[in-house]
Amino acid sequence: MEFIVGDSFFGSRRQVRLSAPTITLTVREPPAAGRPRVTTSGTLGPLTLRATVDRAQVTAGETVTLTVRVEGNGYIGSVSLPPLPRIEGVRTLTPTSRLLPRNVDDPLHATREESVAMVPERPGQVALGVWSVPWFDPRTGRYERASVTLPTITVTGAAVSRDDDAQREDPSIALDPFDPAASLTPHRAVFTTGLRVWSALVAPGAGVALWWLAGALRAMRARRRDEEDALSRNDPARLLAAATKALDGGDLAGALAHLGRAISLARKEMEHEGLREAQSEADTLRFAGAEGLTAESVRALRDRVRAALQERAS
Amino acid sequence: MRRGGALVLALVLWGGAAQAVSPAELLTRATRAEASGDLPAAIAAMEELSAAGVDGSAVLYDLGTLYARAERYGEAVWCFERVLRREPWSLRAQKNLRATRIRLARRDAGRTGTAVVETQPPTRTVIGELLPLDLAVPLAVLAQLAALALWFARRRSKGELARVGLAAATALTLTVALGVMGVIVARRSIPPGAVVLRDGLRLKRAAGRRDPRGALREGERVDVLTRDGEFVRVRTIAGRAGWLAGRELGALTE
């Protein structure tokens, strides 16, 4: 050590060497027998634990602070305490630790507070469990355990998640909510194959084409019918056939009209004695009226006209 | 022996029937699980609902939303893409698909430092997916019929103004019909699509050989070229082609 002789400003300094008596410390390691599996060296007791929460009832998503107070003798500040329990559905933030001021009347007694902010995310009763700290009693040479039952929190409201916080911060990642009234109708797709698709698309055009084709066919048939009629009206042989048909159907007047026209047309082409006679007979029958018009007479006239036409043709 | 076998069969069938859950019950189960924050249980219930054949757009939307919240982004993209193929006008599906892609991109950026939010598909694909076929085909047929009706009406109309108006209407409906048919042609011409469900998959060029050019992204859209057993040959939008296991892909069907 150094001391000053004389005035503090003008005096001289002297150094002397002093020594204190040797003190021997015997440091013993806590025994291995009975040592808890999870223990922290240096944790000497007895320890007293207390646990409180700032709120016993919260809404899901709100923060509740759990505070655990550890009291005991010795330097608790340097002791590593076991972590607080993690609960499913409860998000915990980084815990904090502080030493409370010592009581001057009891300087060996220390108090340490462990605090952790917790955010319950689901409604219901949340039991935070039991927190225990093993400690060694040097007086008895045994390991002990201090425990505290952490409080139960009542969580109300709808479940929230970390996702909600993120969505509130950034709307671009916000999801529209789950729809509990979703329709349970199964999906049925109709146009799943190329055949169905193209069949449906071609159908209107095909329908129009078919309609046009049907119309063209009808017009063609009508034209052909008109041509046939025209031919029938101007061909003695066809007129004869029409007269036979009318005669077979009982239409004597119609048969007579066909036969009269056949005779007129044939006589225009070529004069023939048989045709003249047939013309005379036809006129007679025409003027005879309904009473004189019989099937036999019309049939006889028809045969005469047929014979005349055959002779004319030969 | 035969009578005993029949009894056992009857008991098995009765037991199976007793355990069958109705779609409404599954949806209720999913709703309750979602409300309590139990996403895995909600997803399981909705997957069971979809597997039972109740796979309407609303169910797919809900399932996709749950997948997105559970950070199963590939499956979420697959669900929303299927909804939009059926209902391109679904605003909530569009929004959730966009949000899912951004979340996925941010996750990838956090891991690797780079990310792709979305790759623009080819123009033909964009046009082909403007309308679902179940809407486009009837619309095209109606437009054709309307054009024909207007054309015939024009032929029978007397006034000049009426004829001009009907001619314009005919041209307009014909244009609509041709436009919709163009969408249909585009849709039928694009190969079937699929979505990659998992992250980090690598294409196989041939049996046992991997593509050294990098992994596929979760949620990436690919074209299905051909199938061989359980493997599927696909092509990415960037043009890389290779083989993947079919179970790693979610098919985009009508």
XYZ file of C-alpha atoms in Angstrom:
568
model
C 0.000 0.000 0.000
C 1.059 3.642 -0.471
C 0.744 6.430 2.110
C 1.722 10.100 2.250
C 3.950 11.601 5.006
C 3.452 15.209 5.787
C 1.369 17.663 3.812
C -0.931 16.102 1.276
C 0.527 18.360 -1.399
C 4.196 18.767 -0.451
C 4.568 15.556 1.560
C 6.379 12.397 0.474
C 4.914 9.147 -0.621
C 5.958 5.841 0.825
C 4.987 2.316 -0.096
C 4.874 -0.529 2.383
C 3.955 -4.144 1.933
C 1.449 -5.644 4.309
C -0.057 -9.079 4.287
C -3.126 -10.598 5.792
C -3.444 -14.022 7.293
C -3.997 -16.792 4.755
C -7.511 -18.020 4.606
C -8.088 -21.356 3.010
C -11.394 -21.993 1.339
C -12.576 -25.507 0.771
C -14.885 -25.673 -2.232
C -16.968 -28.784 -2.485
C -18.988 -29.776 -5.498
C -22.561 -30.732 -4.745
C -22.842 -34.494 -4.601
C -23.705 -36.391 -7.759
C -25.992 -38.721 -5.893
C -29.564 -37.538 -6.236
C -28.601 -34.674 -8.512
C -31.580 -33.696 -10.650
C -31.206 -34.381 -14.320
C -31.738 -30.742 -15.088
C -29.991 -28.588 -12.561
C -27.957 -25.488 -12.542
C -24.807 -25.440 -10.470
C -24.686 -22.818 -7.841
C -28.343 -22.863 -7.165
C -28.312 -23.041 -3.409
C -31.387 -22.764 -1.315
C -33.680 -22.567 0.268
C -35.601 -20.856 -2.506
C -39.116 -19.491 -2.432
C -41.092 -19.051 -5.621
C -44.133 -16.901 -6.269
C -45.969 -16.367 -9.533
C -48.472 -13.729 -10.564
C -50.073 -12.442 -13.756
C -51.039 -8.858 -14.339
C -54.453 -9.946 -15.685
C -56.356 -13.157 -15.059
C -58.712 -12.642 -17.981
C -57.690 -11.442 -21.410
C -58.977 -11.423 -24.951
C -57.195 -13.659 -27.448
C -54.354 -11.718 -29.011
C -53.799 -9.438 -26.030
C -50.700 -9.578 -23.878
C -50.564 -10.859 -20.326
C -47.402 -10.668 -18.283
C -46.356 -13.566 -16.089
C -43.998 -12.633 -13.290
C -42.185 -15.205 -11.195
C -40.336 -14.094 -8.114
C -37.456 -16.162 -6.759
C -36.272 -15.428 -3.251
C -33.402 -16.944 -1.403
C -30.052 -16.456 0.165
C -26.950 -15.942 -1.807
C -26.246 -14.392 -5.124
C -29.352 -15.364 -7.023
C -28.508 -12.915 -9.758
C -25.812 -15.180 -11.193
C -27.938 -18.300 -11.143
C -29.369 -19.612 -14.409
C -32.938 -20.523 -13.813
C -34.795 -23.099 -15.905
C -36.919 -21.588 -18.690
C -40.546 -20.854 -18.069
C -42.902 -23.472 -19.548
C -44.104 -23.040 -23.165
C -47.807 -23.575 -23.680
C -49.439 -24.672 -26.941
C -51.446 -21.809 -28.323
C -49.636 -19.208 -26.265
C -46.967 -17.153 -27.898
C -44.246 -15.944 -25.562
C -41.959 -13.002 -26.061
C -38.401 -12.627 -24.801
C -38.336 -12.930 -20.991
C -36.666 -10.337 -18.818
C -34.922 -10.729 -15.498
C -34.032 -8.280 -12.776
C -32.679 -8.298 -9.291
C -34.661 -6.388 -6.747
C -32.786 -4.148 -4.284
C -31.600 -5.983 -1.216
C -32.896 -5.308 2.234
C -30.078 -3.725 4.205
C -31.253 -5.542 7.320
C -30.837 -8.846 5.552
C -28.094 -8.362 2.970
C -27.779 -12.039 2.161
C -31.395 -12.353 1.119
C -31.919 -11.676 -2.579
C -34.968 -11.483 -4.785
C -35.010 -11.994 -8.505
C -37.937 -11.450 -10.851
C -38.428 -13.283 -14.097
C -41.066 -11.713 -16.366
C -42.352 -12.884 -19.672
C -45.045 -11.374 -21.883
C -47.430 -13.984 -23.248
C -49.996 -13.689 -26.018
C -52.730 -16.329 -25.839
C -54.027 -17.061 -29.326
C -56.975 -19.310 -28.626
C -59.967 -18.856 -26.318
C -60.461 -20.996 -23.241
C -58.840 -21.730 -19.894
C -55.070 -21.689 -20.228
C -53.254 -23.415 -17.408
C -49.643 -22.275 -17.462
C -48.508 -25.300 -15.536
C -45.994 -25.704 -12.784
C -42.549 -24.144 -12.645
C -39.944 -25.682 -10.442
C -36.325 -24.921 -9.641
C -34.052 -27.517 -8.115
C -31.655 -26.292 -5.465
C -29.022 -27.784 -3.215
C -29.247 -27.513 0.549
C -25.667 -27.422 1.882
C -26.889 -28.005 5.396
C -28.538 -31.307 4.676
C -26.429 -32.200 1.678
C -29.543 -33.030 -0.347
C -31.181 -31.677 -3.414
C -34.551 -30.066 -3.009
C -37.046 -28.571 -5.413
C -38.989 -25.374 -5.116
C -42.187 -25.290 -7.143
C -44.941 -22.861 -7.866
C -48.188 -23.451 -9.704
C -48.461 -20.757 -12.303
C -51.818 -18.975 -12.532
C -54.567 -20.006 -14.936
C -55.587 -17.429 -17.511
C -59.062 -17.132 -18.930
C -58.917 -16.236 -22.618
C -61.990 -14.916 -24.362
C -62.805 -13.864 -27.897
C -62.019 -15.448 -31.256
C -58.770 -17.216 -31.970
C -56.031 -15.100 -33.473
C -52.718 -15.971 -34.902
C -49.418 -14.405 -35.697
C -50.770 -14.183 -39.173
C -53.275 -11.527 -38.104
C -50.515 -9.289 -36.840
C -48.590 -9.716 -40.076
C -51.678 -8.930 -42.127
C -52.369 -5.811 -40.142
C -48.858 -4.624 -40.850
C -48.956 -5.393 -44.596
C -52.324 -5.460 -46.398
C -50.751 -6.957 -49.539
C -50.505 -10.315 -47.801
C -53.917 -10.091 -46.181
C -56.121 -13.067 -46.954
C -59.852 -12.871 -47.325
C -61.367 -14.922 -44.516
C -62.563 -18.493 -44.424
C -66.177 -18.782 -45.561
C -68.162 -20.946 -43.109
C -71.195 -20.893 -45.417
C -69.416 -22.435 -48.397
C -71.706 -24.091 -50.905
C -71.523 -27.894 -50.758
C -72.634 -28.396 -54.357
C -70.198 -30.667 -56.206
C -68.562 -29.250 -59.293
C -69.829 -30.719 -62.547
C -68.171 -29.634 -65.751
C -70.052 -30.310 -68.966
C -67.590 -29.413 -71.713
C -64.683 -31.543 -70.650
C -63.797 -33.161 -73.968
C -63.058 -31.799 -77.413
C -65.961 -33.760 -78.890
C -68.483 -32.033 -76.643
C -66.984 -28.599 -77.229
C -66.817 -28.779 -80.995
C -70.165 -30.556 -81.297
C -71.839 -27.725 -79.416
C -70.075 -25.035 -81.445
C -70.848 -26.641 -84.780
C -74.491 -27.364 -83.904
C -75.988 -23.949 -84.881
C -74.171 -23.852 -88.215
C -74.998 -27.475 -88.867
C -78.626 -26.792 -88.028
C -78.747 -23.898 -90.467
C -77.027 -25.986 -93.118
C -79.500 -28.812 -92.615
C -82.398 -26.397 -92.747
C -81.072 -24.896 -95.979
C -80.490 -28.369 -97.431
C -84.012 -29.442 -96.568
C -85.360 -26.349 -98.267
C -83.245 -26.998 -101.348
C -84.492 -30.563 -101.493
C -88.089 -29.440 -101.148
C -87.626 -26.926 -103.939
C -86.020 -29.552 -106.117
C -88.879 -31.964 -105.512
C -91.418 -29.236 -106.272
C -89.611 -28.377 -109.471
C -89.524 -31.982 -110.507
C -93.204 -32.342 -109.692
C -94.017 -29.326 -111.836
C -91.954 -30.723 -114.662
C -93.709 -34.041 -114.331
C -97.056 -32.303 -114.362
C -96.059 -30.321 -117.401
C -94.896 -33.452 -119.136
C -98.030 -35.253 -118.090
C -100.218 -32.481 -119.466
C -98.473 -32.532 -122.866
C -97.709 -36.218 -123.450
C -100.534 -38.364 -124.918
C -99.076 -41.551 -123.495
C -98.900 -40.073 -119.968
C -102.388 -38.699 -120.348
C -103.571 -42.173 -121.331
C -101.908 -43.602 -118.233
C -103.528 -40.873 -116.125
C -106.902 -41.712 -117.670
C -106.437 -45.394 -116.813
C -105.537 -44.434 -113.273
C -108.577 -42.192 -112.956
C -110.777 -44.900 -114.445
C -109.481 -47.423 -111.959
C -110.213 -44.911 -109.225
C -113.785 -44.414 -110.427
C -113.222 -40.878 -111.657
C -115.008 -41.204 -115.001
C -115.115 -37.478 -115.696
C -111.418 -37.130 -114.976
C -110.609 -40.100 -117.189
C -112.719 -38.634 -119.977
C -110.921 -35.267 -119.633
C -107.485 -36.950 -119.841
C -108.595 -38.988 -122.866
C -109.979 -35.882 -124.597
C -106.713 -33.980 -124.086
C -104.654 -36.998 -125.257
C -106.687 -37.212 -128.438
C -106.279 -33.423 -129.065
C -102.504 -33.526 -128.616
C -102.088 -36.663 -130.714
C -104.167 -35.204 -133.540
C -102.009 -32.031 -133.484
C -98.941 -34.124 -134.106
C -100.404 -36.379 -136.758
C -103.873 -36.885 -138.193
C -105.179 -40.434 -137.831
C -108.540 -42.050 -138.659
C -108.691 -43.872 -135.377
C -108.062 -40.643 -133.527
C -110.867 -38.900 -135.382
C -113.256 -41.636 -134.406
C -112.035 -41.527 -130.857
C -112.537 -37.738 -130.828
C -116.125 -38.186 -132.014
C -116.809 -40.814 -129.403
C -115.295 -38.613 -126.701
C -117.477 -35.677 -127.722
C -120.528 -37.944 -127.628
C -119.726 -39.102 -124.130
C -119.004 -35.537 -122.986
C -122.346 -34.279 -124.202
C -124.147 -37.397 -122.871
C -123.776 -36.083 -119.371
C -123.553 -38.075 -116.200
C -126.333 -40.514 -117.191
C -124.605 -41.558 -120.398
C -121.166 -41.717 -118.896
C -120.417 -45.278 -117.894
C -117.260 -47.051 -117.010
C -117.625 -49.398 -119.982
C -117.978 -46.582 -122.444
C -114.994 -44.713 -121.036
C -112.996 -47.928 -120.971
C -113.920 -48.600 -124.613
C -112.857 -45.081 -125.504
C -109.595 -45.570 -123.696
C -108.896 -48.797 -125.588
C -109.676 -47.093 -128.874
C -107.310 -44.217 -128.038
C -104.587 -46.677 -126.985
C -104.936 -48.612 -130.231
C -104.842 -45.402 -132.240
C -101.702 -44.217 -130.425
C -100.035 -47.547 -130.979
C -100.848 -47.459 -134.641
C -99.582 -43.942 -134.856
C -96.362 -44.897 -133.147
C -95.808 -47.813 -135.460
C -69.901 -70.555 -42.721
C -71.777 -68.706 -45.449
C -74.289 -67.326 -42.966
C -71.503 -66.208 -40.648
C -69.701 -64.496 -43.502
C -72.849 -62.648 -44.439
C -73.275 -61.504 -40.847
C -69.717 -60.221 -40.705
C -70.168 -58.397 -43.987
C -73.378 -56.826 -42.752
C -71.671 -55.653 -39.578
C -68.773 -54.181 -41.529
C -71.088 -52.339 -43.877
C -73.265 -51.089 -41.027
C -70.190 -49.920 -39.164
C -68.937 -48.145 -42.263
C -72.276 -46.454 -42.806
C -72.483 -45.404 -39.192
C -69.034 -43.745 -39.435
C -69.728 -41.891 -42.695
C -69.799 -38.134 -42.047
C -72.052 -35.850 -44.024
C -70.559 -32.928 -45.978
C -72.370 -30.464 -43.741
C -70.839 -32.073 -40.678
C -67.369 -31.929 -42.214
C -67.801 -28.242 -42.999
C -69.006 -27.591 -39.462
C -66.007 -29.453 -38.114
C -63.685 -27.410 -40.278
C -65.369 -24.167 -39.252
C -65.023 -24.962 -35.568
C -61.405 -25.977 -35.940
C -60.631 -22.815 -37.908
C -62.338 -20.632 -35.312
C -60.305 -22.207 -32.529
C -57.102 -21.792 -34.518
C -56.543 -25.504 -35.124
C -55.485 -25.243 -38.768
C -54.343 -28.881 -39.222
C -57.729 -30.186 -38.094
C -59.560 -27.684 -40.294
C -57.444 -28.633 -43.293
C -58.021 -32.338 -42.658
C -61.787 -31.835 -42.574
C -61.802 -29.779 -45.772
C -59.535 -32.294 -47.537
C -61.930 -35.049 -46.571
C -64.797 -32.961 -47.937
C -62.996 -32.443 -51.228
C -62.017 -36.112 -51.484
C -65.681 -37.039 -50.994
C -66.488 -35.245 -54.251
C -67.718 -31.983 -52.742
C -65.198 -29.906 -54.652
C -67.106 -26.809 -55.620
C -65.353 -23.471 -55.983
C -66.383 -22.335 -52.508
C -64.886 -25.437 -50.890
C -61.673 -25.046 -52.866
C -61.479 -21.390 -51.853
C -61.802 -22.291 -48.177
C -59.243 -25.062 -48.479
C -56.822 -22.758 -50.266
C -57.249 -20.103 -47.588
C -56.458 -22.629 -44.877
C -53.421 -23.876 -46.775
C -52.158 -20.321 -47.154
C -52.521 -19.619 -43.462
C -50.735 -22.866 -42.665
C -47.905 -21.788 -45.005
C -48.568 -24.653 -47.411
C -48.277 -22.243 -50.285
C -48.007 -24.669 -53.186
C -51.270 -26.340 -52.298
C -52.891 -22.964 -51.688
C -51.899 -21.746 -55.141
C -53.257 -24.964 -56.632
C -56.651 -24.469 -54.983
C -56.978 -20.820 -55.995
C -55.880 -21.541 -59.562
C -58.603 -24.177 -59.840
C -61.196 -21.730 -58.540
C -60.121 -19.090 -61.054
C -60.250 -21.556 -63.932
C -63.916 -22.067 -63.135
C -64.717 -18.515 -61.993
C -62.195 -16.000 -63.357
C -64.314 -13.211 -61.870
C -63.912 -14.435 -58.276
C -62.352 -11.414 -56.574
C -61.646 -13.154 -53.294
C -59.820 -15.996 -55.040
C -57.788 -13.465 -57.047
C -56.906 -11.572 -53.894
C -55.940 -14.638 -51.917
C -53.890 -16.028 -54.802
C -52.005 -12.776 -55.037
C -51.457 -12.628 -51.272
C -50.284 -16.243 -51.252
C -47.758 -15.586 -53.987
C -46.404 -12.568 -52.132
C -46.096 -14.550 -48.906
C -44.320 -17.300 -50.782
C -41.987 -14.806 -52.399
C -41.146 -13.253 -49.065
C -40.411 -16.629 -47.576
C -38.133 -17.470 -50.483
C -36.466 -14.067 -50.207
C -35.814 -14.690 -46.545
C -34.196 -18.019 -47.347
C -32.228 -17.318 -50.479
C -32.215 -13.567 -50.894
C -34.154 -13.672 -54.153
C -37.736 -14.444 -55.006
C -40.184 -14.476 -57.880
C -43.731 -13.422 -57.138
C -45.262 -14.581 -60.386
C -44.139 -15.495 -63.887
C -46.327 -14.202 -66.683
C -47.739 -17.180 -68.606
C -47.807 -17.181 -72.426
C -50.412 -14.981 -74.133
C -52.263 -17.993 -75.435
C -52.686 -19.269 -71.897
C -53.890 -15.878 -70.687
C -56.474 -15.703 -73.458
C -57.512 -19.318 -73.004
C -58.226 -18.773 -69.318
C -60.383 -15.681 -69.757
C -63.516 -17.796 -69.661
C -64.276 -21.321 -68.456
C -65.478 -23.685 -71.167
C -68.812 -24.252 -69.434
C -69.516 -20.563 -69.960
C -67.689 -19.891 -73.220
C -69.305 -22.677 -75.255
C -72.938 -21.769 -74.458
C -72.072 -18.096 -74.977
C -70.608 -18.824 -78.397
C -73.640 -20.912 -79.362
C -76.066 -18.209 -78.218
C -74.111 -15.545 -80.089
C -74.212 -17.632 -83.262
C -77.956 -18.191 -82.919
C -78.503 -14.505 -82.240
C -76.472 -13.564 -85.309
C -78.486 -15.955 -87.456
C -81.776 -14.695 -86.082
C -80.766 -11.093 -86.699
C -79.640 -11.930 -90.210
C -82.958 -13.567 -91.054
C -84.828 -10.676 -89.464
C -82.838 -8.270 -91.591
C -83.826 -10.162 -94.740
C -87.480 -9.841 -93.835
C -87.394 -6.255 -92.630
C -88.749 -3.481 -94.791
C -87.348 -0.172 -93.606
C -83.837 0.936 -94.547
C -83.058 2.037 -91.018
C -84.211 -1.295 -89.624
C -82.060 -3.148 -92.109
C -78.987 -1.121 -91.249
C -79.575 -1.553 -87.528
C -80.096 -5.267 -87.857
C -77.013 -5.551 -90.007
C -74.960 -3.790 -87.348
C -76.413 -5.997 -84.637
C -75.650 -9.058 -86.702
C -72.057 -7.936 -87.153
C -71.721 -7.253 -83.443
C -73.067 -10.603 -82.319
C -70.966 -12.317 -84.929
C -67.898 -10.553 -83.569
C -68.763 -11.686 -80.060
C -69.233 -15.224 -81.294
C -65.890 -15.189 -83.082
C -64.142 -13.686 -80.070
C -65.507 -16.291 -77.696
C -64.642 -19.033 -80.121
C -61.128 -17.650 -80.225
C -60.954 -18.038 -76.433
C -62.223 -21.607 -76.760
C -59.692 -22.442 -79.434
C -56.897 -20.999 -77.288
C -58.057 -22.924 -74.242
C -58.266 -26.195 -76.123
C -54.886 -25.669 -77.714
C -52.882 -25.107 -74.529
C -51.565 -28.239 -72.850
C -53.025 -29.273 -69.501
C -51.578 -27.270 -66.638
C -50.434 -28.212 -63.160
C -49.019 -26.537 -60.079
C -45.903 -27.676 -58.239
C -46.961 -28.527 -54.704
C -43.619 -28.846 -52.934
C -40.544 -26.733 -52.749
C -37.097 -27.702 -53.930
C -38.143 -30.335 -56.478
C -35.764 -30.938 -59.346
C -36.670 -32.052 -62.803
C -35.329 -35.332 -64.062
C -34.078 -35.181 -67.605
C -34.101 -38.945 -67.896
C -34.245 -41.845 -65.536
C -32.044 -41.088 -62.578
C -30.621 -37.837 -63.898
C -31.490 -34.537 -62.327
C -31.635 -31.152 -63.960
C -28.655 -29.154 -62.750
C -30.247 -25.831 -63.630
C -32.051 -25.392 -60.367
C -35.093 -26.439 -58.437
C -38.714 -25.769 -59.202
C -40.500 -23.256 -57.074
C -43.412 -24.171 -54.882
C -46.570 -22.884 -56.541
C -44.930 -22.677 -59.970
C -47.164 -23.278 -62.947
C -46.094 -25.966 -65.429
C -47.517 -27.543 -68.578
C -48.126 -31.293 -68.572
C -46.700 -32.793 -71.752
C -47.065 -36.513 -71.258
C -47.432 -39.187 -68.608
C -45.613 -42.427 -68.013
C -46.969 -44.367 -65.083
C -46.560 -42.306 -61.961
C -44.221 -39.828 -63.649
C -45.219 -36.788 -65.612
C -43.187 -34.871 -68.149
C -43.674 -31.165 -67.640
C -42.436 -27.902 -69.074
C -42.035 -24.719 -67.104
C -42.997 -21.297 -68.379
C -39.300 -20.607 -68.866
C -39.099 -23.586 -71.205
C -37.318 -26.125 -69.021
C -38.698 -29.632 -69.528
C -38.254 -32.744 -67.459
C -39.927 -35.440 -65.428
C -41.561 -35.206 -62.019
C -43.482 -37.599 -59.815
C -47.181 -37.119 -60.364
C -47.883 -36.811 -56.657
C -45.807 -33.621 -56.525
C -48.167 -31.864 -58.922
C -51.689 -30.554 -58.605
C -53.564 -30.884 -61.893
C -55.554 -27.933 -63.216
C -58.636 -29.517 -64.725
C -61.914 -28.095 -65.977
